[in-house]
Amino acid sequence: MAKVYKAYAPASAANLSVGFDLLGMALAPIDGSSLGDTVSASLAQNQEIEIIVEGKYKDKLPSDIKKNILYDAYLLFKQELAKRNLSYKPTKLVLDKALPVCSGLGSSAASVVAAVMALNAYHDKPLNSHEELMLMGKLEGKISGAIHYDNVAPCYFGGLQLVVDEGDTISCNLNFFDNLYIVSSFPGIKVSTSQARSILPAQYTRSDAIAYARRLAMFVHACHTQNEALATQCFVDVIAEPYRAKLIPNFDRVKEHGVGLNAVATGISGSGSSIFSIYRDLDSAKAMKEYLERNFIANADGFVNICKVDKLGARVSEQEE
Ligand code: HSE
């Protein structure tokens, strides 16, 4: 029987207000449902590469398979094999596109992470985890215009990741606070990361630079010392939110509603249009979920999940076809 390698890669929230381009958190809905993309790799019968796209958001992707990021993943993976004098096996990739594109949920990162992991597992793991991650970063950079690991790293490793990208270390795990609930909502409106980056200032004032560094340093210290009170004071965004809030209809009202529910923080997830809102108690998280369902979701593509941190990250399972 032929083997199928199935890689699941979770959604993630990058930036988290306090760590623009440097923080990202993998998300797992508390109701046990999945919130991520899946890619299966198995033997292709007649072609070198076969790519099939399924799932709720499959129609949001280009129909030309050569424009799908999985095709780029195949090309780059094959190059990596060639560098190692290893042969490529004809591969059928099936993408279950469960995350909406341009959503701020790390949708492209999830597809890239799942594709590289499935390809690598199917070829008996010629790439080690650092090499896998470098390849994922390169692919993600092709889509968003610049290599940043703030979705790829949490999606791959799970948890809350601080991107360091120095020497051989791409990211470090931070301990978040297990008691906190993260309400994550996609309103159904697309915001492209490159567009959301283009509206940011090219330069920031010295006081904003210092405020950003101070809060991020304080947040990392608070995570390491598990000082929740200190951590919750850090969720202030001077880099992106002041410029991007206007891209997300009703963002200011949602944030204000969060204040009324004693939210620890409410901010933009990645480059939007999703938002996150963090709570100490489940009742408040549920109240925010209901509010978002009534007042933030703009169409049938939108949704809300109450999440905790996905600590597992991307995972591959092996099945018989
Ligand atoms: N950090 C990126 C941005 C998005 O906010 O532009 C996620 O990679």
Coordinates of C-alpha atoms and ligand atoms in Angstrom, one line a residue:
M1 CA 0.0 0.0 0.0
A2 CA 1.2 3.5 -0.8
K3 CA 1.9 5.9 2.0
V4 CA 0.4 9.3 2.4
Y5 CA 2.1 12.0 4.5
K6 CA -0.4 14.5 5.9
A7 CA 0.9 17.8 7.4
Y8 CA -1.3 20.0 9.5
A9 CA -0.1 23.6 10.0
P10 CA -2.0 25.9 12.5
A11 CA -3.2 29.5 12.1
S12 CA -1.1 32.1 13.8
A13 CA -1.4 35.7 15.0
A14 CA 1.7 37.7 14.2
N15 CA 2.8 41.0 15.9
L16 CA 0.4 40.8 18.8
S17 CA 0.6 44.6 19.1
V18 CA 3.8 44.5 21.1
G19 CA 6.2 42.7 18.6
F20 CA 5.8 44.0 15.0
D21 CA 7.5 41.4 12.7
L22 CA 9.1 39.7 15.8
L23 CA 6.3 37.9 17.7
G24 CA 3.8 35.3 16.6
M25 CA 1.5 32.9 18.3
A26 CA 0.0 29.6 17.0
L27 CA -3.7 29.2 17.6
A28 CA -5.8 26.3 18.6
P29 CA -9.6 26.7 19.1
I30 CA -10.7 25.5 22.5
D31 CA -13.7 23.6 21.0
G32 CA -11.2 21.1 19.5
S33 CA -11.9 22.1 15.9
S34 CA -8.9 22.6 13.6
L35 CA -7.9 26.1 12.4
G36 CA -5.1 25.5 9.9
D37 CA -4.2 24.2 6.4
T38 CA -3.4 20.6 5.6
V39 CA -1.2 19.2 2.8
S40 CA -0.9 15.6 1.9
A41 CA 1.9 14.2 -0.1
S42 CA 1.8 10.8 -1.9
L43 CA 2.9 9.2 -5.2
A44 CA 1.9 11.0 -8.4
Q45 CA 1.0 8.5 -11.1
N46 CA 1.8 10.2 -14.4
Q47 CA 3.4 13.5 -13.6
E48 CA 6.4 14.9 -11.7
I49 CA 4.1 17.1 -9.7
E50 CA 0.3 17.0 -9.3
I51 CA -1.4 19.7 -7.2
I52 CA -5.0 19.5 -6.1
V53 CA -6.7 22.2 -4.0
E54 CA -9.7 21.4 -1.8
G55 CA -11.3 23.1 1.2
K56 CA -13.5 26.1 2.0
Y57 CA -11.2 28.7 0.6
K58 CA -10.0 26.8 -2.5
D59 CA -11.8 29.3 -4.8
K60 CA -9.8 32.2 -3.4
L61 CA -6.6 30.8 -4.8
P62 CA -5.5 31.2 -8.5
S63 CA -6.8 28.4 -10.7
D64 CA -3.4 28.2 -12.5
I65 CA -1.6 25.7 -10.3
K66 CA 1.8 27.2 -11.3
K67 CA 0.7 30.3 -9.4
N68 CA 0.0 28.3 -6.3
I69 CA 2.6 28.6 -3.5
L70 CA 2.7 24.7 -3.4
Y71 CA 4.2 24.8 -6.9
D72 CA 7.0 27.1 -5.7
A73 CA 7.5 24.8 -2.7
Y74 CA 7.9 21.9 -5.1
L75 CA 10.5 23.8 -7.2
L76 CA 12.5 24.9 -4.2
F77 CA 12.3 21.5 -2.5
K78 CA 13.6 19.8 -5.7
Q79 CA 16.5 22.3 -5.8
E80 CA 17.4 21.4 -2.2
L81 CA 17.4 17.7 -3.2
A82 CA 19.6 18.4 -6.2
K83 CA 22.1 20.2 -4.0
R84 CA 22.3 17.0 -1.9
N85 CA 22.5 14.7 -4.9
L86 CA 19.2 13.2 -3.9
S87 CA 16.5 12.2 -6.3
Y88 CA 13.0 13.7 -6.4
K89 CA 10.0 11.3 -6.3
P90 CA 6.9 12.2 -8.4
T91 CA 4.6 13.8 -5.8
K92 CA 0.9 14.4 -5.6
L93 CA 0.1 17.3 -3.2
V94 CA -3.4 17.8 -1.9
L95 CA -4.0 21.1 -0.1
D96 CA -7.0 21.5 2.2
K97 CA -7.2 25.3 2.2
A98 CA -9.1 25.9 5.4
L99 CA -7.6 29.3 6.2
P100 CA -8.8 32.4 4.3
V101 CA -6.2 34.2 2.2
C102 CA -5.0 37.7 3.2
S103 CA -6.7 37.3 6.5
G104 CA -4.0 38.0 9.1
L105 CA -4.1 34.4 10.3
G106 CA -0.9 33.3 8.7
S107 CA -2.7 31.6 5.9
S108 CA 0.1 31.6 3.4
A109 CA 2.6 30.5 6.1
A110 CA 0.3 27.6 7.0
S111 CA 0.2 26.4 3.4
V112 CA 4.0 26.8 3.0
V113 CA 4.8 25.1 6.3
A114 CA 2.4 22.2 5.6
A115 CA 3.7 21.8 2.0
V116 CA 7.4 21.7 3.0
M117 CA 6.8 19.3 5.8
A118 CA 4.7 17.0 3.7
L119 CA 7.3 17.0 0.8
N120 CA 10.1 16.5 3.3
A121 CA 8.4 13.6 5.1
Y122 CA 7.5 12.0 1.8
H123 CA 11.2 12.1 0.7
D124 CA 12.3 10.6 4.1
K125 CA 13.4 13.9 5.6
P126 CA 16.5 15.0 3.8
L127 CA 16.1 18.5 5.3
N128 CA 16.6 19.0 9.0
S129 CA 14.3 21.4 10.9
H130 CA 16.5 24.4 10.4
E131 CA 16.7 23.8 6.7
E132 CA 12.9 23.2 6.5
L133 CA 12.3 26.5 8.3
M134 CA 14.7 28.5 6.0
L135 CA 12.9 27.1 3.0
M136 CA 9.5 28.0 4.5
G137 CA 10.8 31.6 5.2
K138 CA 12.0 31.9 1.6
L139 CA 8.6 30.8 0.3
E140 CA 6.6 33.1 2.6
G141 CA 8.9 36.0 1.5
K142 CA 7.9 35.4 -2.1
I143 CA 4.2 36.0 -1.2
S144 CA 4.5 38.9 1.2
G145 CA 7.4 40.7 -0.4
A146 CA 9.9 40.3 2.5
I147 CA 11.2 37.4 4.6
H148 CA 9.7 37.5 8.0
Y149 CA 9.2 34.5 10.2
D150 CA 6.5 35.8 12.6
N151 CA 3.9 33.5 11.1
V152 CA 6.1 30.7 9.8
A153 CA 8.0 30.2 13.1
P154 CA 4.9 29.8 15.4
C155 CA 3.1 27.8 12.8
Y156 CA 6.1 25.4 12.6
F157 CA 7.1 25.2 16.2
G158 CA 3.8 26.1 17.9
G159 CA 3.7 28.3 21.0
L160 CA 4.6 32.0 21.1
Q161 CA 7.7 32.6 19.2
L162 CA 10.1 35.5 19.3
V163 CA 11.9 35.9 16.0
V164 CA 15.6 36.5 16.4
D165 CA 17.0 35.4 13.0
E166 CA 20.6 35.6 14.2
G167 CA 23.2 33.0 13.2
D168 CA 21.6 29.6 13.3
T169 CA 18.7 30.6 15.5
I170 CA 15.5 31.8 13.8
S171 CA 13.2 32.0 16.8
C172 CA 13.0 31.4 20.5
N173 CA 10.0 30.0 22.4
L174 CA 8.4 32.3 25.0
N175 CA 6.1 31.0 27.6
F176 CA 2.7 32.7 27.3
F177 CA 0.1 32.5 30.0
D178 CA -1.8 29.3 30.0
N179 CA -4.9 30.8 31.7
L180 CA -5.5 33.4 28.9
Y181 CA -8.1 33.0 26.2
I182 CA -7.5 34.5 22.8
V183 CA -10.5 35.4 20.8
S184 CA -9.6 35.5 17.1
S185 CA -11.9 36.8 14.4
F186 CA -11.7 37.1 10.6
P187 CA -14.3 39.6 9.4
G188 CA -14.3 38.2 5.9
I189 CA -12.4 41.1 4.3
K190 CA -9.1 40.7 2.5
V191 CA -6.1 42.8 3.4
S192 CA -2.9 42.0 1.6
T193 CA 0.3 42.1 3.7
S194 CA 2.2 44.0 1.1
Q195 CA -0.5 46.6 0.9
A196 CA -0.7 46.9 4.7
R197 CA 3.1 47.3 4.8
S198 CA 3.1 49.9 2.1
I199 CA 1.1 52.3 4.2
L200 CA 3.5 52.2 7.2
P201 CA 5.9 55.1 7.6
A202 CA 9.4 54.5 6.2
Q203 CA 10.9 55.9 9.4
Y204 CA 9.7 56.3 13.0
T205 CA 10.6 58.9 15.6
R206 CA 13.2 58.1 18.3
S207 CA 10.5 58.1 21.0
D208 CA 8.4 55.5 19.1
A209 CA 11.5 53.4 18.5
I210 CA 12.3 53.5 22.2
A211 CA 8.7 52.8 23.3
Y212 CA 8.6 49.8 20.9
A213 CA 11.9 48.4 22.3
R214 CA 10.9 49.0 25.9
R215 CA 7.6 47.3 25.6
L216 CA 8.9 44.3 23.7
A217 CA 11.8 43.9 26.2
M218 CA 9.3 44.2 29.1
F219 CA 7.0 41.6 27.5
V220 CA 9.8 39.1 26.9
H221 CA 10.9 39.5 30.6
A222 CA 7.3 39.2 31.8
C223 CA 6.8 36.0 29.8
H224 CA 10.0 34.5 31.2
T225 CA 9.1 35.4 34.8
Q226 CA 5.4 34.6 34.2
N227 CA 4.5 38.1 35.4
E228 CA 1.0 38.4 33.9
A229 CA 0.3 41.8 35.3
L230 CA 3.5 43.2 33.7
A231 CA 2.8 41.4 30.4
T232 CA -0.7 42.8 30.0
Q233 CA 0.6 46.4 30.1
C234 CA 2.7 45.8 27.1
F235 CA 0.1 45.4 24.3
V236 CA 0.5 48.8 22.8
D237 CA 1.3 49.1 19.2
V238 CA 3.1 52.2 18.0
I239 CA 4.4 50.7 14.8
A240 CA 1.4 49.4 12.8
E241 CA -2.0 49.8 14.4
P242 CA -2.2 53.6 14.3
Y243 CA -1.8 53.4 10.5
R244 CA -3.6 50.1 9.7
A245 CA -6.7 50.4 11.9
K246 CA -8.5 52.3 9.1
L247 CA -8.2 49.2 6.8
I248 CA -10.4 47.2 9.2
P249 CA -14.1 48.4 9.4
N250 CA -15.3 48.8 13.0
F251 CA -11.8 48.1 14.5
D252 CA -12.0 51.0 16.9
R253 CA -15.5 50.0 18.1
V254 CA -14.3 46.4 18.6
K255 CA -11.4 47.6 20.7
E256 CA -13.6 49.8 22.8
H257 CA -16.0 46.9 23.4
G258 CA -13.0 44.8 24.5
V259 CA -12.2 47.5 27.1
G260 CA -15.7 47.2 28.5
L261 CA -15.2 43.4 28.8
N262 CA -11.9 43.9 30.7
A263 CA -9.9 42.6 27.8
V264 CA -6.2 42.2 28.5
A265 CA -5.6 43.5 25.0
T266 CA -7.3 43.9 21.6
G267 CA -5.3 44.4 18.5
I268 CA -4.7 43.5 14.8
S269 CA -3.7 39.9 14.0
G270 CA -0.7 40.1 11.7
S271 CA -1.5 42.7 9.0
G272 CA -5.2 42.2 9.4
S273 CA -8.1 42.1 8.7
S274 CA -8.3 39.6 11.6
I275 CA -8.2 40.9 15.1
F276 CA -7.3 39.2 18.4
S277 CA -8.7 40.0 21.9
I278 CA -7.3 38.4 25.0
Y279 CA -9.3 37.5 28.2
R280 CA -8.6 36.1 31.6
D281 CA -12.1 34.5 31.9
L282 CA -14.1 32.4 29.5
D283 CA -17.4 34.3 30.0
S284 CA -15.8 37.5 28.7
A285 CA -14.2 35.7 25.8
K286 CA -17.7 34.3 24.9
A287 CA -19.3 37.7 25.2
M288 CA -16.7 39.1 22.8
K289 CA -17.3 36.2 20.4
E290 CA -21.0 37.0 20.4
Y291 CA -20.3 40.7 19.9
L292 CA -18.0 40.0 17.0
E293 CA -20.5 37.6 15.3
R294 CA -23.1 40.3 15.4
N295 CA -21.0 43.4 14.7
F296 CA -17.7 42.6 13.1
I297 CA -18.3 39.7 10.7
A298 CA -19.1 41.2 7.3
N299 CA -20.0 38.2 5.2
A300 CA -20.1 34.4 5.0
D301 CA -16.3 34.0 4.9
G302 CA -15.9 35.5 8.4
F303 CA -15.7 33.6 11.7
V304 CA -14.7 33.8 15.3
N305 CA -12.9 31.3 17.5
I306 CA -12.0 31.2 21.1
C307 CA -8.4 29.9 21.2
K308 CA -5.6 28.9 23.4
V309 CA -2.0 28.7 22.2
D310 CA -1.4 25.8 19.9
K311 CA 1.7 24.3 21.6
L312 CA 2.2 21.5 19.1
G313 CA 2.8 23.5 16.0
A314 CA 2.8 21.8 12.6
R315 CA 2.6 18.0 12.7
V316 CA 2.8 15.2 10.1
S317 CA 1.0 11.9 10.2
E318 CA 1.6 8.9 8.1
Q319 CA -1.2 6.9 6.6
E320 CA -1.8 4.1 4.1
E321 CA -3.5 5.2 0.9
Ligands
HSE1 N1 4.4 41.1 10.5 C1 3.8 41.2 9.2 C2 3.2 42.6 9.1 C3 2.7 40.3 8.9 O1 2.5 43.0 10.0 O2 3.3 43.2 8.1 C4 2.9 38.9 9.2 O3 4.1 38.3 8.7

